[in-house]
Amino acid sequence: MLMESDGPVPKKSRLVNSVDCAMEEAPSNAVGVNQSLHWTQWQILDSILPTGGFAHSYGLEVAMQSRMNNQEDLRSFVIQVLENTGSLLLPFVYCASKSPDTAAWVKIDQLLEATLTNEVVRKASTSQGSALLRVAASVFTEIQALQDLQRTFLGSKSVSFHHAPIFGLICGLVGFDGEMAQRAYMFVTMRDVFSAATRLNLIGPLAASVLQHQVAPDAERMVQKWRDRDVTEASQTAPLLDALQGCHAYVFSRLFCS
């Protein structure tokens, strides 16, 4: 018969005797690999990675000159950017992350080059993509595919290095699955727009963080709405946003490249 104790059960005894706490330990080498991979994945989303994303406002600078001047307008603008990113660019991120094969990636990149008719947006995309590849190849030297891609195609006229396909390719190479790669791309887009809003003095840093947290459910909704689509289904859903972005080249005094 087990005797009941009036005193508290020692913490050590509770842990040893608890069935719920029984776990199988993973091999130490597997844990090390997974942990190292996580650090690499997080670094891709780190704003300190010098990919040139903060040089672009996604049309926000022109929108401000078109009398967008409060937080509610900014929220609406960000949601439209996310909607358009989901419909137009997530298919390229998804397909590139699924097939890290170089030949398949080149076709995806060329298709996006033909899809983007807005010159400002196209130049911004290739500028960010080329910068991302150079940085990734310099930082993640253990990924030979990035070294080969840079050596073979960077500077070549046959490949444009658009941002969405190269982002998807890198995400696939560092272990992101398709869904996480798409969500990461939406996060980076949202982060960059709010950063631009802060530097344009449209909103303060704390207010921008609060608003970003509030918009996050909308971003997730866009991911679920547009995820896992083939590049043949890519479409432009915000023509007014596209027009605003195209007007950026005509702004006399501007802070951002696009």
Coordinates of C-alpha atoms in Angstrom, one line a residue:
M1 CA 0.0 0.0 0.0
L2 CA 1.2 3.5 -0.9
M3 CA 1.4 5.9 2.0
E4 CA 0.1 9.4 1.5
S5 CA 2.4 12.2 2.6
D6 CA 1.0 15.3 4.2
G7 CA 4.0 17.4 3.0
P8 CA 4.6 18.7 -0.5
V9 CA 6.1 16.3 -3.0
P10 CA 9.7 17.2 -3.8
K11 CA 10.1 18.8 -7.2
K12 CA 12.7 16.2 -8.3
S13 CA 10.3 13.4 -7.4
R14 CA 7.4 14.9 -9.3
L15 CA 9.5 15.2 -12.5
V16 CA 10.9 11.6 -12.2
N17 CA 7.5 10.0 -11.5
S18 CA 5.5 12.0 -14.0
V19 CA 4.5 10.0 -17.1
D20 CA 3.7 13.2 -19.0
C21 CA 7.3 14.4 -18.8
A22 CA 8.8 11.3 -20.4
M23 CA 10.5 12.3 -23.6
E24 CA 12.9 10.6 -26.0
E25 CA 16.1 12.6 -26.5
A26 CA 17.1 13.3 -30.0
P27 CA 20.7 12.4 -31.0
S28 CA 23.0 15.2 -30.0
N29 CA 24.3 15.7 -33.6
A30 CA 20.8 16.1 -34.9
V31 CA 20.0 18.7 -32.3
G32 CA 23.1 20.6 -33.2
V33 CA 22.3 20.6 -36.9
N34 CA 18.7 21.8 -36.2
Q35 CA 19.8 24.5 -33.9
S36 CA 22.4 25.8 -36.3
L37 CA 19.8 25.8 -39.1
H38 CA 17.4 27.9 -36.9
W39 CA 20.1 30.6 -36.5
T40 CA 20.5 30.7 -40.3
Q41 CA 16.8 31.0 -40.9
W42 CA 16.4 33.8 -38.4
Q43 CA 19.3 35.7 -39.9
I44 CA 17.5 35.8 -43.3
L45 CA 14.7 37.8 -41.6
D46 CA 17.0 40.0 -39.6
S47 CA 16.7 43.7 -40.6
I48 CA 20.5 44.0 -40.1
L49 CA 21.1 41.8 -43.2
P50 CA 22.2 44.5 -45.8
T51 CA 19.9 43.4 -48.7
G52 CA 18.8 46.9 -49.6
G53 CA 15.1 46.4 -48.7
F54 CA 15.0 49.6 -46.6
A55 CA 15.8 51.7 -49.8
H56 CA 12.3 51.0 -51.1
S57 CA 8.9 52.3 -49.8
Y58 CA 6.6 50.1 -52.0
G59 CA 5.0 53.3 -53.2
L60 CA 4.4 54.8 -49.8
E61 CA 6.5 57.9 -50.5
V62 CA 4.3 58.8 -53.5
A63 CA 1.1 57.9 -51.5
M64 CA 2.1 60.4 -48.8
Q65 CA 2.4 63.1 -51.5
S66 CA -1.1 62.1 -52.6
R67 CA -2.4 63.2 -49.2
M68 CA -2.2 59.9 -47.3
N69 CA -1.4 61.3 -43.8
N70 CA -2.8 59.3 -41.0
Q71 CA -2.5 55.8 -39.4
E72 CA -5.8 54.6 -40.8
D73 CA -4.7 55.4 -44.3
L74 CA -1.3 53.7 -43.6
R75 CA -3.1 50.6 -42.4
S76 CA -5.2 50.4 -45.5
F77 CA -2.1 51.0 -47.7
V78 CA -0.2 48.2 -45.9
I79 CA -3.1 45.8 -46.4
Q80 CA -3.2 46.6 -50.1
V81 CA 0.5 46.0 -50.4
L82 CA 0.1 42.6 -48.7
E83 CA -2.8 41.7 -50.8
N84 CA -0.9 42.5 -54.0
T85 CA 2.3 40.8 -52.7
G86 CA 0.2 37.7 -52.0
S87 CA -1.5 37.5 -55.4
L88 CA 1.5 38.6 -57.5
L89 CA 4.7 37.4 -55.8
L90 CA 3.9 34.6 -53.4
P91 CA 3.5 32.1 -56.3
F92 CA 7.1 32.9 -57.3
V93 CA 8.4 32.5 -53.7
Y94 CA 6.5 29.3 -53.3
C95 CA 7.7 27.7 -56.6
A96 CA 11.3 28.8 -56.1
S97 CA 11.4 27.4 -52.5
K98 CA 10.0 24.0 -53.7
S99 CA 12.6 23.5 -56.4
P100 CA 16.1 24.7 -55.6
D101 CA 17.2 23.4 -59.0
T102 CA 19.1 26.2 -60.8
A103 CA 17.5 25.5 -64.2
A104 CA 14.0 25.6 -62.8
W105 CA 14.8 28.8 -60.8
V106 CA 16.1 30.6 -64.0
K107 CA 12.7 29.9 -65.7
I108 CA 10.8 31.3 -62.7
D109 CA 13.0 34.4 -62.7
Q110 CA 12.5 34.9 -66.4
L111 CA 8.7 34.6 -66.1
L112 CA 8.6 37.2 -63.4
E113 CA 10.7 39.5 -65.6
A114 CA 8.0 39.2 -68.3
T115 CA 5.2 39.6 -65.8
L116 CA 6.3 42.9 -64.2
T117 CA 5.4 45.7 -66.6
N118 CA 6.0 48.5 -64.1
E119 CA 9.5 49.7 -64.7
V120 CA 10.0 51.2 -61.2
V121 CA 8.8 47.9 -59.6
R122 CA 10.9 45.8 -61.9
K123 CA 14.0 47.7 -61.2
A124 CA 13.4 47.6 -57.4
S125 CA 12.8 43.9 -57.6
T126 CA 16.0 43.2 -59.5
S127 CA 18.0 45.5 -57.3
Q128 CA 16.8 43.8 -54.1
G129 CA 17.2 40.4 -55.5
S130 CA 20.8 40.9 -56.7
A131 CA 21.7 42.4 -53.4
L132 CA 20.1 39.5 -51.5
L133 CA 22.1 37.0 -53.5
R134 CA 25.4 38.8 -53.0
V135 CA 24.8 39.0 -49.3
A136 CA 23.6 35.4 -48.9
A137 CA 26.5 34.0 -50.9
S138 CA 28.9 36.0 -48.7
V139 CA 27.3 35.1 -45.4
F140 CA 26.1 31.5 -45.9
T141 CA 29.4 30.2 -47.5
E142 CA 28.5 26.6 -46.6
I143 CA 25.7 26.7 -49.2
Q144 CA 27.5 25.8 -52.4
A145 CA 24.5 26.3 -54.6
L146 CA 24.5 30.1 -53.8
Q147 CA 28.2 30.3 -54.7
D148 CA 27.5 28.5 -58.0
L149 CA 24.5 30.7 -58.8
Q150 CA 26.4 33.9 -58.1
R151 CA 29.5 32.8 -60.1
T152 CA 27.4 31.5 -63.1
F153 CA 24.7 34.1 -63.5
L154 CA 25.3 37.3 -61.6
G155 CA 26.0 40.0 -64.2
S156 CA 24.5 37.9 -66.9
K157 CA 21.8 39.4 -69.1
S158 CA 19.9 36.1 -69.2
V159 CA 18.9 36.3 -65.5
S160 CA 17.4 39.3 -63.7
F161 CA 17.6 38.0 -60.1
H162 CA 14.2 39.2 -59.0
H163 CA 13.7 39.4 -55.3
A164 CA 10.8 37.0 -54.8
P165 CA 12.3 34.0 -56.7
I166 CA 15.8 34.5 -55.1
F167 CA 14.2 34.9 -51.6
G168 CA 12.2 31.7 -52.2
L169 CA 15.3 29.8 -53.4
I170 CA 17.4 30.9 -50.4
C171 CA 14.6 29.9 -48.0
G172 CA 14.4 26.5 -49.6
L173 CA 18.1 26.0 -49.3
V174 CA 18.2 26.9 -45.6
G175 CA 15.4 24.5 -44.7
F176 CA 12.2 26.6 -44.8
D177 CA 9.2 24.7 -46.1
G178 CA 6.9 26.3 -48.7
E179 CA 4.4 27.7 -46.2
M180 CA 7.1 29.2 -44.0
A181 CA 8.9 30.8 -46.9
Q182 CA 5.7 32.5 -48.1
R183 CA 4.9 33.7 -44.6
A184 CA 8.5 35.0 -44.2
Y185 CA 8.2 37.0 -47.5
M186 CA 5.0 38.6 -46.3
F187 CA 6.7 39.5 -43.0
V188 CA 9.7 41.1 -44.7
T189 CA 7.4 43.1 -47.0
M190 CA 5.2 44.3 -44.0
R191 CA 8.4 45.1 -42.0
D192 CA 9.9 47.2 -44.8
V193 CA 6.7 49.2 -45.4
F194 CA 6.4 50.1 -41.7
S195 CA 10.1 51.0 -41.6
A196 CA 9.6 53.4 -44.6
A197 CA 6.6 54.9 -42.8
T198 CA 8.8 55.6 -39.8
R199 CA 11.6 57.2 -41.8
L200 CA 9.0 59.4 -43.6
N201 CA 7.7 60.6 -40.2
L202 CA 4.3 59.3 -41.0
I203 CA 4.3 57.3 -37.8
G204 CA 6.6 56.9 -34.8
P205 CA 8.6 53.7 -34.1
L206 CA 6.4 52.6 -31.2
A207 CA 3.1 53.3 -33.0
A208 CA 4.5 51.5 -36.0
S209 CA 5.2 48.4 -33.9
V210 CA 1.7 48.5 -32.5
L211 CA 0.2 48.9 -35.9
Q212 CA 2.3 46.1 -37.3
H213 CA 1.1 43.8 -34.5
Q214 CA -2.5 44.8 -35.3
V215 CA -2.0 44.1 -39.1
A216 CA -0.4 40.7 -38.5
P217 CA -3.8 38.8 -38.6
D218 CA -4.5 40.5 -42.0
A219 CA -1.1 39.4 -43.2
E220 CA -1.8 35.8 -42.1
R221 CA -5.2 36.0 -43.9
M222 CA -3.4 37.0 -47.1
V223 CA -0.9 34.1 -46.7
Q224 CA -3.8 31.6 -46.3
K225 CA -5.7 33.2 -49.2
W226 CA -2.8 33.2 -51.8
R227 CA -0.5 30.4 -50.6
D228 CA 0.7 27.4 -52.6
R229 CA -0.2 28.7 -56.0
D230 CA 1.6 28.1 -59.3
V231 CA 3.3 31.0 -61.0
T232 CA 0.8 30.7 -63.8
E233 CA -1.8 31.9 -61.3
A234 CA 0.1 35.1 -60.4
S235 CA -2.0 38.3 -60.8
Q236 CA -2.1 42.0 -60.1
T237 CA -4.9 42.8 -57.6
A238 CA -4.1 46.5 -56.8
P239 CA -3.9 48.5 -60.0
L240 CA -4.0 51.8 -58.1
L241 CA -1.0 50.7 -56.0
D242 CA 0.8 49.7 -59.2
A243 CA 0.1 53.2 -60.6
L244 CA 1.4 54.9 -57.5
Q245 CA 4.6 52.9 -57.5
G246 CA 5.1 53.7 -61.2
C247 CA 4.8 57.5 -60.4
H248 CA 7.8 57.3 -58.1
A249 CA 10.2 58.0 -60.9
Y250 CA 8.5 61.4 -61.5
V251 CA 8.8 62.6 -58.0
F252 CA 11.3 65.5 -57.9
S253 CA 12.5 65.2 -54.3
R254 CA 12.4 61.7 -52.9
L255 CA 14.1 59.7 -50.1
F256 CA 13.6 56.2 -51.4
C257 CA 14.5 54.4 -54.6
S258 CA 11.0 53.2 -55.2

